[in-house]
Coordinates of C-alpha atoms and ligand atoms in Angstrom, one line a residue:
X37 CA 10.0 10.9 -5.4
X38 CA 7.1 12.0 -7.6
X39 CA 4.0 12.6 -5.5
X40 CA 1.0 13.0 -7.9
X41 CA -1.5 13.3 -5.1
X42 CA 0.4 16.3 -3.6
X43 CA 0.8 17.8 -7.1
X44 CA -2.9 17.5 -7.7
X45 CA -3.8 19.1 -4.3
X46 CA -1.5 22.0 -5.0
X47 CA -2.9 22.4 -8.5
X48 CA -6.4 22.5 -7.2
X49 CA -5.5 25.0 -4.4
X50 CA -3.9 27.3 -6.9
X51 CA -6.8 27.1 -9.3
X52 CA -9.2 27.8 -6.5
X53 CA -7.3 30.9 -5.4
X54 CA -6.8 32.2 -8.9
X55 CA -10.5 31.6 -9.7
X56 CA -11.5 33.6 -6.6
X57 CA -9.5 36.5 -8.1
X58 CA -10.8 35.9 -11.5
X59 CA -14.5 35.7 -10.7
X60 CA -14.3 38.2 -7.8
X61 CA -16.3 35.8 -5.6
X62 CA -15.0 33.3 -3.0
X63 CA -18.3 31.4 -3.2
X64 CA -18.4 31.1 -7.0
X65 CA -19.5 27.8 -8.4
X66 CA -16.1 27.0 -9.9
X67 CA -14.3 27.9 -6.7
X68 CA -16.4 25.5 -4.8
X69 CA -15.9 22.9 -7.4
X70 CA -12.1 23.1 -7.0
X71 CA -12.5 23.0 -3.2
X72 CA -14.6 19.8 -3.3
X73 CA -12.3 18.2 -5.9
X74 CA -9.3 19.0 -3.5
X75 CA -11.1 17.2 -0.7
X76 CA -11.9 14.3 -3.0
X77 CA -8.2 14.0 -4.0
X78 CA -7.1 14.2 -0.3
X79 CA -9.4 11.4 0.6
X80 CA -8.4 9.1 -2.3
X81 CA -6.3 6.1 -1.4
X82 CA -4.1 4.7 -4.1
X83 CA -2.3 6.2 -7.1
X84 CA -4.6 8.8 -8.5
X85 CA -2.4 9.5 -11.5
X86 CA -3.2 6.0 -12.9
X87 CA -6.9 6.9 -13.3
X88 CA -8.3 7.9 -16.7
X89 CA -10.3 11.1 -17.1
X90 CA -13.5 9.0 -17.0
X91 CA -12.4 7.2 -13.8
X92 CA -11.5 10.5 -12.2
X93 CA -14.9 11.8 -12.9
X94 CA -16.5 8.9 -11.1
X95 CA -15.0 10.1 -7.9
X96 CA -17.5 12.0 -5.8
X97 CA -16.6 15.7 -5.9
X98 CA -14.6 15.6 -9.2
X99 CA -16.4 17.0 -12.2
X100 CA -15.7 16.6 -15.9
X101 CA -13.6 19.7 -16.4
X102 CA -11.5 19.2 -13.3
X103 CA -10.9 15.6 -14.3
X104 CA -9.5 16.9 -17.6
X105 CA -7.2 19.3 -15.8
X106 CA -5.9 16.6 -13.5
X107 CA -5.1 14.4 -16.6
X108 CA -3.3 17.3 -18.1
X109 CA -1.2 17.6 -14.9
X110 CA -0.5 13.9 -14.7
X111 CA 0.3 13.6 -18.5
X112 CA 2.7 16.5 -19.0
X113 CA 2.7 18.8 -15.9
X114 CA 1.3 21.8 -17.9
X115 CA -2.3 22.7 -17.3
X116 CA -3.5 25.3 -19.8
X117 CA -6.2 26.8 -17.6
X118 CA -3.6 27.3 -14.8
X119 CA -1.1 29.0 -17.2
X120 CA -3.8 31.3 -18.5
X121 CA -4.9 32.3 -15.0
X122 CA -1.3 32.8 -13.9
X123 CA -0.7 35.1 -16.8
X124 CA -3.8 37.1 -16.0
X125 CA -3.1 37.4 -12.3
X126 CA 0.6 37.6 -11.5
X127 CA 2.0 36.8 -8.1
X128 CA 1.8 40.4 -6.8
X129 CA -1.9 40.3 -7.2
X130 CA -2.2 36.9 -5.6
X131 CA -0.2 38.3 -2.6
X132 CA -2.9 41.0 -2.1
X133 CA -5.3 38.2 -1.2
X134 CA -3.4 37.6 2.0
X135 CA -4.4 41.0 3.4
X136 CA -7.2 40.4 5.9
X137 CA -10.3 42.3 5.0
X138 CA -9.4 42.8 1.3
X139 CA -11.7 40.7 -0.9
X140 CA -11.4 39.8 -4.6
X141 CA -13.9 42.4 -5.8
X142 CA -12.0 45.2 -4.0
X143 CA -8.7 43.8 -5.4
X144 CA -10.1 44.0 -8.9
X145 CA -11.2 47.6 -8.5
X146 CA -7.9 48.7 -6.9
X147 CA -6.2 47.1 -9.9
X148 CA -8.3 48.6 -12.7
X149 CA -8.9 52.0 -11.1
X150 CA -5.6 52.7 -9.4
X151 CA -3.2 50.3 -11.1
X152 CA -2.4 48.4 -7.9
X153 CA -0.3 45.3 -8.8
X154 CA 1.4 44.4 -5.5
X155 CA 1.4 45.0 -1.8
X156 CA 4.0 47.8 -2.3
X157 CA 1.7 49.5 -4.8
X158 CA -1.1 49.3 -2.3
X159 CA 1.0 50.8 0.4
X160 CA 1.8 53.7 -2.0
X161 CA -1.8 54.5 -2.9
X162 CA -2.8 54.4 0.7
X163 CA 0.0 56.9 1.5
X164 CA -1.2 59.1 -1.3
X165 CA -4.7 58.9 0.1
X166 CA -6.1 57.8 -3.2
X167 CA -8.3 55.0 -1.9
X168 CA -10.6 57.3 0.1
X169 CA -11.6 59.0 -3.2
X170 CA -12.8 55.7 -4.8
X171 CA -16.5 55.3 -4.9
X172 CA -17.7 52.9 -2.2
X173 CA -14.3 52.9 -0.3
X174 CA -14.0 56.1 1.7
X175 CA -11.7 57.2 4.5
X176 CA -12.6 54.4 6.9
X177 CA -11.8 51.7 4.3
X178 CA -8.5 53.3 3.6
X179 CA -7.6 53.5 7.3
X180 CA -8.7 49.9 7.8
X181 CA -6.5 48.7 5.0
X182 CA -3.6 50.6 6.4
X183 CA -4.1 49.0 9.7
X184 CA -4.4 45.5 8.1
X185 CA -1.0 46.1 6.3
X186 CA 0.6 47.2 9.6
X187 CA -0.8 44.2 11.4
X188 CA 0.4 41.8 8.7
X189 CA 3.9 43.3 8.8
X190 CA 3.8 42.9 12.6
X191 CA 2.7 39.2 12.2
X192 CA 5.8 38.7 10.0
X193 CA 3.5 38.0 7.0
X194 CA 5.5 39.7 4.4
X195 CA 9.2 38.8 4.5
X196 CA 9.0 35.6 6.5
X197 CA 7.1 32.5 5.4
X198 CA 4.7 30.9 7.9
X199 CA 5.4 27.3 8.9
X200 CA 2.1 26.2 7.5
X201 CA 3.4 27.0 4.0
X202 CA 7.1 26.1 4.6
X203 CA 6.8 22.7 6.2
X204 CA 4.8 20.9 3.5
X205 CA 7.0 22.4 0.8
X206 CA 10.2 21.3 2.7
X207 CA 8.9 17.8 3.3
X208 CA 8.2 17.5 -0.4
X209 CA 11.6 18.8 -1.5
X210 CA 13.3 16.5 0.9
X211 CA 11.3 13.5 -0.4
X212 CA 12.2 14.4 -4.0
X213 CA 15.8 14.9 -3.1
X214 CA 16.0 11.6 -1.2
X215 CA 14.9 9.8 -4.3
X216 CA 17.7 11.2 -6.5
X217 CA 20.3 8.6 -7.4
X218 CA 23.3 8.8 -5.2
X219 CA 21.6 10.6 -2.3
X220 CA 21.9 8.8 1.0
X221 CA 20.0 11.1 3.3
X222 CA 18.2 14.4 2.8
X223 CA 16.8 16.7 5.6
X224 CA 15.6 20.2 6.1
X225 CA 17.5 22.2 8.7
X226 CA 17.5 25.8 9.8
X227 CA 14.7 27.5 11.6
X228 CA 12.2 25.0 10.2
X229 CA 13.9 22.0 11.9
X230 CA 13.9 24.1 15.1
X231 CA 10.1 24.4 14.5
X232 CA 10.1 28.2 14.4
X233 CA 6.7 29.8 13.7
X234 CA 7.9 31.5 10.5
X235 CA 11.0 30.9 8.4
X236 CA 13.3 33.3 6.5
X237 CA 14.4 30.6 4.0
X238 CA 14.7 26.9 3.8
X239 CA 18.0 25.1 4.4
X240 CA 18.2 21.7 2.9
X241 CA 21.1 19.3 3.4
X242 CA 21.8 16.1 1.5
X243 CA 24.5 13.5 1.8
X244 CA 25.7 12.2 -1.5
X245 CA 28.8 10.8 -3.1
X246 CA 28.8 13.5 -5.8
X247 CA 27.2 17.0 -5.6
X248 CA 26.9 18.1 -9.3
X249 CA 24.4 15.5 -10.5
X250 CA 22.2 16.0 -7.4
X251 CA 22.1 19.8 -8.0
X252 CA 21.2 19.2 -11.7
X253 CA 18.2 17.3 -10.6
X254 CA 17.1 19.6 -7.9
X255 CA 17.3 22.7 -10.0
X256 CA 15.2 21.1 -12.7
X257 CA 12.3 20.5 -10.3
X258 CA 9.0 22.3 -11.1
X259 CA 9.0 24.3 -7.9
X260 CA 12.1 26.1 -9.0
X261 CA 11.2 29.5 -10.3
X262 CA 14.5 31.3 -10.4
X263 CA 18.1 30.0 -9.8
X264 CA 20.2 32.2 -7.7
X265 CA 23.4 30.2 -7.5
X266 CA 24.5 26.8 -8.8
X267 CA 27.5 24.8 -7.5
X268 CA 28.3 21.2 -6.6
X269 CA 28.3 21.9 -2.9
X270 CA 25.8 24.7 -2.6
X271 CA 22.9 26.0 -4.7
X272 CA 20.1 28.4 -4.1
X273 CA 16.8 29.0 -5.8
X274 CA 13.5 30.9 -5.3
X275 CA 10.1 29.2 -5.5
X276 CA 7.1 30.8 -7.2
X277 CA 5.8 31.9 -3.8
X278 CA 9.0 33.8 -3.3
X279 CA 10.6 31.5 -0.8
X280 CA 14.4 31.1 -1.0
X281 CA 15.8 27.6 -0.7
X282 CA 19.4 26.9 0.0
X283 CA 20.6 23.3 -0.8
X284 CA 23.9 21.9 0.4
X285 CA 25.4 18.6 -0.5
X286 CA 28.1 17.0 1.7
X287 CA 29.8 13.6 1.7
X288 CA 27.9 10.9 3.6
X289 CA 30.4 10.8 6.5
X290 CA 30.0 14.5 7.1
X291 CA 26.2 14.6 7.4
X292 CA 26.0 14.9 11.2
X293 CA 28.2 18.0 11.2
X294 CA 26.3 19.5 8.3
X295 CA 22.9 18.9 9.9
X296 CA 24.1 20.4 13.1
X297 CA 25.7 23.4 11.5
X298 CA 22.8 24.3 9.2
X299 CA 20.2 23.7 11.9
X300 CA 21.6 26.4 14.1
X301 CA 20.6 28.5 15.7
X302 CA 23.5 30.7 15.0
X303 CA 23.8 31.4 18.8
X304 CA 23.7 27.8 19.6
X305 CA 26.4 27.1 17.0
X306 CA 28.7 29.8 18.4
X307 CA 28.4 28.4 21.9
X308 CA 29.2 24.9 20.6
X309 CA 32.2 26.1 18.7
X310 CA 33.5 27.9 21.8
X311 CA 33.0 24.6 23.7
X312 CA 35.0 22.8 21.0
X313 CA 37.8 25.4 21.3
X314 CA 38.1 24.9 25.0
X315 CA 38.8 21.3 24.2
X316 CA 41.4 22.1 21.6
X317 CA 38.9 21.1 18.9
X318 CA 37.3 22.9 16.0
X319 CA 33.8 22.5 14.8
X320 CA 32.5 23.4 11.4
X321 CA 30.0 22.1 8.8
X322 CA 32.2 19.2 7.9
X323 CA 33.4 17.8 11.2
X324 CA 34.6 18.2 14.8
X325 CA 38.3 17.8 14.6
X326 CA 41.5 18.3 16.5
X327 CA 43.1 21.8 16.0
X328 CA 46.6 20.2 16.1
X329 CA 46.9 17.8 13.1
X330 CA 43.2 18.0 12.0
X331 CA 42.3 14.5 13.1
X332 CA 38.5 14.0 12.8
X333 CA 36.9 13.3 16.2
X334 CA 33.2 13.1 15.1
X335 CA 31.2 14.0 12.0
X336 CA 28.8 11.3 11.0
X337 CA 26.0 11.9 13.5
X338 CA 24.9 14.8 15.6
X339 CA 24.8 12.5 18.7
X340 CA 28.5 11.7 18.3
X341 CA 29.4 15.3 18.0
X342 CA 27.4 16.3 21.1
X343 CA 28.9 13.3 23.0
X344 CA 32.4 14.2 22.0
X345 CA 31.8 17.6 23.5
X346 CA 30.5 16.1 26.7
X347 CA 26.8 16.6 26.1
X348 CA 23.6 14.6 25.5
X349 CA 21.8 15.1 22.2
X350 CA 20.0 18.4 22.2
X351 CA 16.7 18.3 20.3
X352 CA 16.5 20.9 17.5
X353 CA 13.6 22.7 19.0
X354 CA 15.7 23.5 22.0
X355 CA 18.7 24.9 20.1
X356 CA 17.8 28.6 20.5
X357 CA 20.7 29.6 22.7
X358 CA 18.4 30.2 25.7
X359 CA 20.6 28.4 28.2
X360 CA 20.0 24.9 26.8
X361 CA 23.7 24.0 26.7
X362 CA 24.2 24.8 30.4
X363 CA 21.2 22.7 31.2
X364 CA 22.4 19.8 29.1
X365 CA 25.8 20.0 30.8
X366 CA 24.0 19.7 34.2
X367 CA 21.7 16.9 32.9
X368 CA 18.7 19.1 33.3
X369 CA 17.7 19.5 29.7
X370 CA 13.9 20.1 29.3
X371 CA 12.2 17.0 28.2
X372 CA 10.7 17.0 24.7
X373 CA 7.1 15.9 24.8
X374 CA 6.3 12.9 22.7
X375 CA 3.2 14.0 20.7
X376 CA 2.6 10.4 19.6
X377 CA 2.3 9.2 23.2
X378 CA -0.5 11.6 24.3
X379 CA -3.6 10.1 25.9
X380 CA -6.4 12.2 24.5
X381 CA -7.5 15.1 22.4
X382 CA -10.0 17.7 23.6
X383 CA -10.6 19.9 20.5
X384 CA -11.9 17.9 17.5
X385 CA -14.5 18.8 14.9
X386 CA -16.6 16.5 12.7
X387 CA -18.7 17.1 9.6
X388 CA -21.5 18.4 11.9
X389 CA -19.5 21.7 12.1
X390 CA -20.0 23.5 8.8
X391 CA -16.2 23.4 8.2
X392 CA -15.6 19.8 9.4
X393 CA -14.9 17.2 6.8
X394 CA -14.9 13.7 8.4
X395 CA -17.9 12.1 10.0
X396 CA -18.1 11.1 13.7
X397 CA -17.4 7.4 13.1
X398 CA -14.3 8.2 11.1
X399 CA -12.9 10.7 13.6
X400 CA -13.6 8.3 16.5
X401 CA -11.9 5.5 14.7
X402 CA -8.8 7.6 14.0
X403 CA -8.7 8.7 17.7
X404 CA -8.9 5.1 18.8
X405 CA -6.1 4.3 16.3
X406 CA -3.9 6.8 18.2
X407 CA -4.5 4.8 21.4
X408 CA -6.4 7.6 23.1
X409 CA -8.2 7.1 26.4
X410 CA -10.5 10.1 25.7
X411 CA -11.5 12.2 22.8
X412 CA -13.8 15.3 23.1
X413 CA -15.9 16.0 20.0
X414 CA -16.2 19.8 20.1
X415 CA -18.2 21.3 17.3
X416 CA -18.6 25.1 16.7
X417 CA -21.3 26.5 18.9
X418 CA -24.4 28.2 17.5
X419 CA -23.3 31.8 17.3
X420 CA -20.4 31.2 14.9
X421 CA -21.5 32.4 11.6
X422 CA -21.8 29.8 8.8
X423 CA -20.3 26.9 10.8
X424 CA -22.1 27.0 14.2
X425 CA -24.3 24.1 15.3
X426 CA -27.9 24.3 16.7
X427 CA -29.2 22.7 19.9
X428 CA -31.2 20.2 17.9
X429 CA -28.2 19.1 15.9
X430 CA -26.2 18.7 19.1
X431 CA -28.9 16.6 20.7
X432 CA -28.9 14.4 17.7
X433 CA -25.2 14.1 17.9
X434 CA -25.5 13.2 21.6
X435 CA -27.5 10.2 20.7
X436 CA -25.1 9.1 18.0
X437 CA -22.2 9.4 20.4
X438 CA -24.0 7.3 23.1
X439 CA -24.6 4.6 20.5
X440 CA -21.0 4.8 19.2
X441 CA -19.6 4.6 22.7
X442 CA -21.7 1.5 23.3
X443 CA -20.2 -0.1 20.2
X444 CA -16.6 0.7 20.7
X445 CA -16.6 -0.3 24.4
X446 CA -15.0 1.4 27.4
X447 CA -11.3 1.7 26.4
X448 CA -11.8 5.2 25.0
X449 CA -14.2 7.7 26.4
X450 CA -16.0 9.9 23.8
X451 CA -16.9 13.2 25.4
X452 CA -19.7 15.2 23.9
X453 CA -18.2 18.6 24.0
X454 CA -18.5 22.0 22.4
X455 CA -16.3 24.9 21.2
X456 CA -18.1 27.9 22.6
X457 CA -17.6 31.4 21.1
X458 CA -16.4 34.1 23.6
X459 CA -18.6 37.1 22.9
X460 CA -17.4 40.7 23.1
X461 CA -18.4 40.8 26.7
X462 CA -17.4 37.2 27.5
X463 CA -20.9 35.9 27.0
X464 CA -21.2 32.3 25.8
X465 CA -23.6 30.4 23.5
X466 CA -26.8 28.6 24.4
X467 CA -27.6 28.9 28.1
X468 CA -26.3 27.7 31.5
X469 CA -28.5 24.7 31.7
X470 CA -27.7 23.5 28.2
X471 CA -24.0 24.0 28.6
X472 CA -24.1 22.0 31.8
X473 CA -25.5 19.0 30.0
X474 CA -22.4 18.8 27.8
X475 CA -19.4 16.6 28.8
X476 CA -16.7 19.2 28.0
X477 CA -16.7 22.9 27.1
X478 CA -13.9 24.9 25.6
X479 CA -14.3 28.5 24.7
X480 CA -12.5 30.5 22.0
X481 CA -12.3 34.0 20.4
X482 CA -13.5 34.0 16.8
X483 CA -14.4 37.7 16.3
X484 CA -14.0 41.3 17.8
X485 CA -10.2 41.1 17.3
X486 CA -9.8 44.9 17.6
X487 CA -10.9 45.4 21.2
X488 CA -8.4 47.0 23.5
X489 CA -6.3 45.1 26.0
X490 CA -8.6 45.7 29.0
X491 CA -11.7 44.6 27.0
X492 CA -10.0 41.5 25.5
X493 CA -8.7 40.4 28.9
X494 CA -12.0 41.0 30.5
X495 CA -13.9 38.9 28.0
X496 CA -11.5 35.9 28.3
X497 CA -11.5 36.0 32.1
X498 CA -15.3 36.1 32.1
X499 CA -15.4 33.0 29.9
X500 CA -12.9 31.3 32.2
X501 CA -15.2 32.1 35.2
X502 CA -18.0 30.1 33.7
X503 CA -18.0 26.8 35.6
X504 CA -18.5 24.7 32.5
X505 CA -15.5 26.1 30.6
X506 CA -12.5 23.8 31.2
X507 CA -10.2 25.2 28.5
X508 CA -9.6 28.3 26.5
X509 CA -9.0 27.5 22.8
X510 CA -6.4 29.3 20.7
X511 CA -6.0 32.1 23.2
X512 CA -4.7 34.9 21.0
X513 CA -6.7 33.9 17.8
X514 CA -3.6 34.8 15.7
X515 CA -3.0 33.4 12.2
X516 CA 0.7 33.2 11.6
X517 CA 1.7 35.5 8.8
X518 CA -1.8 36.8 8.5
X519 CA -3.4 38.1 11.7
X520 CA -1.6 39.1 14.9
X521 CA -3.0 37.9 18.2
X522 CA -5.5 40.0 20.1
X523 CA -4.1 42.3 22.8
X524 CA -4.2 40.5 26.2
X525 CA -2.8 41.1 29.7
X526 CA -1.1 37.7 29.9
X527 CA -0.3 38.1 33.6
X528 CA -3.9 38.6 34.4
X529 CA -4.9 35.7 32.1
X530 CA -2.5 33.3 33.8
X531 CA -3.7 34.4 37.3
X532 CA -7.3 33.7 36.2
X533 CA -6.4 30.4 34.7
X534 CA -4.9 29.3 38.0
X535 CA -7.8 30.7 40.1
X536 CA -10.5 29.2 38.0
X537 CA -8.6 26.0 37.1
X538 CA -9.1 26.6 33.4
X539 CA -6.5 25.1 31.1
X540 CA -5.0 26.8 28.1
X541 CA -5.0 25.1 24.8
X542 CA -1.8 24.6 22.7
X543 CA -3.4 24.4 19.3
X544 CA -1.4 22.3 16.9
X545 CA -2.9 23.7 13.7
X546 CA 0.2 25.1 11.9
X547 CA -1.6 28.3 10.9
X548 CA -2.2 29.0 14.6
X549 CA 0.3 27.4 17.0
X550 CA -1.6 29.2 19.7
X551 CA -0.8 29.8 22.7
X552 CA 2.4 31.5 21.7
X553 CA 5.8 30.5 23.1
X554 CA 5.8 33.7 25.2
X555 CA 2.6 32.6 27.1
X556 CA 4.1 29.2 27.9
X557 CA 7.3 30.7 29.1
X558 CA 5.4 33.3 31.2
X559 CA 3.5 30.4 32.8
X560 CA 6.8 28.7 34.1
X561 CA 6.6 28.0 37.8
X562 CA 2.8 28.6 37.9
X563 CA 0.1 26.0 38.3
X564 CA -1.5 26.7 34.9
X565 CA -2.5 23.6 33.0
X566 CA -2.2 23.2 29.2
X567 CA -3.8 20.8 26.8
X568 CA -2.1 19.9 23.4
X569 CA -4.9 19.7 20.8
X570 CA -5.3 19.1 17.1
X571 CA -8.4 21.3 16.4
X572 CA -8.8 18.7 13.7
X573 CA -11.4 19.4 11.0
X574 CA -10.5 16.1 9.3
X575 CA -9.6 12.7 10.8
X576 CA -6.2 13.0 9.2
X577 CA -5.5 16.2 11.2
X578 CA -5.5 14.4 14.6
X579 CA -1.8 14.1 14.1
X580 CA -1.5 17.9 14.6
X581 CA -1.1 17.2 18.3
X582 CA 2.4 16.3 17.4
X583 CA 3.0 19.8 16.1
X584 CA 1.5 21.1 19.4
X585 CA 4.0 18.9 21.2
X586 CA 7.0 20.4 19.3
X587 CA 5.7 23.9 19.8
X588 CA 5.2 23.3 23.6
X589 CA 8.6 21.6 23.9
X590 CA 10.2 24.6 22.3
X591 CA 8.9 26.7 25.2
X592 CA 10.2 24.1 27.7
X593 CA 6.6 23.3 28.9
X594 CA 7.0 20.6 31.5
X595 CA 5.0 17.4 30.9
X596 CA 3.5 17.7 34.4
X597 CA 1.6 20.7 33.2
X598 CA 0.2 19.0 30.1
X599 CA -3.2 17.4 30.9
X600 CA -3.2 15.0 28.1
X601 CA 0.2 13.6 29.0
X602 CA -1.2 12.7 32.5
X603 CA -2.2 9.1 33.4
X604 CA -5.6 8.1 32.1
X605 CA -7.7 8.4 35.3
X606 CA -6.2 11.8 36.3
X607 CA -6.9 13.1 32.8
X608 CA -10.5 11.9 32.8
X609 CA -11.1 13.3 36.2
X610 CA -9.8 16.7 35.0
X611 CA -12.1 16.7 32.0
X612 CA -15.1 15.7 34.2
X613 CA -14.5 18.4 36.8
X614 CA -16.2 21.8 36.8
X615 CA -14.0 24.8 37.5
Ligands
DGT731 P1 15.7 32.0 9.2 O1 16.1 31.4 7.9 O2 15.9 33.4 9.2 O3 14.4 31.6 9.6 O4 16.7 31.4 10.3 P2 17.8 30.3 10.2 O5 18.2 29.9 11.6 O6 17.3 29.1 9.3 O7 19.0 31.0 9.6 P3 19.8 30.9 8.2 O8 18.9 30.4 7.1 O9 20.4 32.2 7.9 O10 20.9 29.9 8.4 C1 20.7 28.5 8.7 C2 21.6 28.0 9.7 O11 23.0 28.0 9.2 C3 21.7 28.8 11.0 O12 20.7 28.5 11.8 C4 23.0 28.5 11.5 C5 23.9 28.4 10.2 N1 24.6 29.6 9.9 C6 24.3 30.4 8.9 N2 25.1 31.5 8.9 C7 26.0 31.3 9.9 C8 27.1 32.0 10.4 O13 27.5 33.0 9.9 N3 27.7 31.4 11.5 C9 27.3 30.3 12.1 N4 27.9 29.8 13.1 N5 26.2 29.6 11.6 C10 25.6 30.1 10.5
CA732 CA1 16.7 29.3 7.2
CA733 CA1 19.5 30.0 4.8
ZN734 ZN1 -12.1 24.5 16.7

């Protein structure tokens, strides 16, 4: 299914990134123009491809030249400016932008002065100690870059693709595939369906009467950069970003078996096959069938296959071969948390934060739409560079919230909160008295990522000990595929969380998914509370609590430990308490 809006957003993002490289300045006028055009397109309701250049230009945030490029895209798919920029800055150069601490100006100099064209080149010139000789770089810069590269590799940023990139791409491919004639169902499987933090490749399965024409259409899609294999049943290609996609087409009556097989995990599949063998059955990507005679027992749905093997349906996030089959057998499978049924959100920004993009009314309306009993508006506190909010601005917001609360009535409580910054020593923004006037405080790390374990642990625990702080936001401050988490003594953090009655956030933003699975697993059996949040910077992002729910469910986090799954009164009492 063509999705012109998605195409336009991707075009503007790529133009923005390439322009940063081209102009050597992330704040360049043209960069900001693409960014605001992107937000304008995101917020446009209706078929944007039907607008003329003149009409596009009338949209707030879209200028004349951007309108022209959007028309080029909608008319023929080729945008000259993009082609020029791509030719000038090949993918290897674009990859360099993902290295934390390496800006576009430095990239340009590394390129012109040392011939660096890729991450591998960079690694080589670091090993040869050639960067320290460049004017304005020096030994410290060289060592910093080396460390960044190591950390990026540790965060899985090179070979594996972070879920924040993989999921939108997969959703789009699936939608395009589902619209192909003859396709009954299409779905992504593999580690992405299991909601893994990073994926090695995409595995897409479609049910169709005939494979060959489906593959023809798929391999002609614009995302296909290079075809690796083409067949009626299985094809593989690589996207421009270097992500491999495997596509399988099976007959409609086999789709359940195919989904199950390609979702994995491999370990889960092996156990399921053993289970089949014990019952004189065989399980493969086409069916569960009798070994003797080959009669098919089940193949059309996963539910039927699990049932035929004496098990309830096992949700994909649980299929990691971590004991889930035994639990299923005993009827003790961990419950998957329903992210759509949560009763509140305690980490939400509005346009008052420098990086927020929806105003208060919009965010509150969207929260109400989700049926929430409470929403905490938590802007960035004053010490955060660029995006922090002053006392005066907060006092102004307090009045706005009071008025809005009045007008929406009592069904949903709007909490006037704040996202405090945890300083290097655990110090917090504003002062005690001012913090106490707020309805809800969470505190998060936004800097000093390099402190050692003792210092990191100390600063977080000190923040927890503040009586106003009810929750620690994105505990590790990691960025999947970009920045590894800070070094923390998790045992000590969990002890302090219990002692101070401070909850830990499960941040549903796909670039973060923080706390990690390990932290939730380590908290098993303890009285540590968690809150699933969106950390939304736009009203549309409130749905990210559903990602938080999948992530938490993957770690078997029990609902009893999830504050915003509690009954309304209990949840409100928790938010109002001081710990
Ligand atoms: P990834 O791509 O590294 O993030 O992880 P997966 O789990 O997506 O692994 P992938 O792409 O190699 O294979 C997709 C699924 O296909 C996998 O989860 C289970 C199934 N599969 C692949 N190869 C085998 C195999 O040799 N034996 C079995 N039983 N299943 C396999
Ligand atoms: Ca895969
Ligand atoms: Ca694969
Ligand atoms: Zn935030």
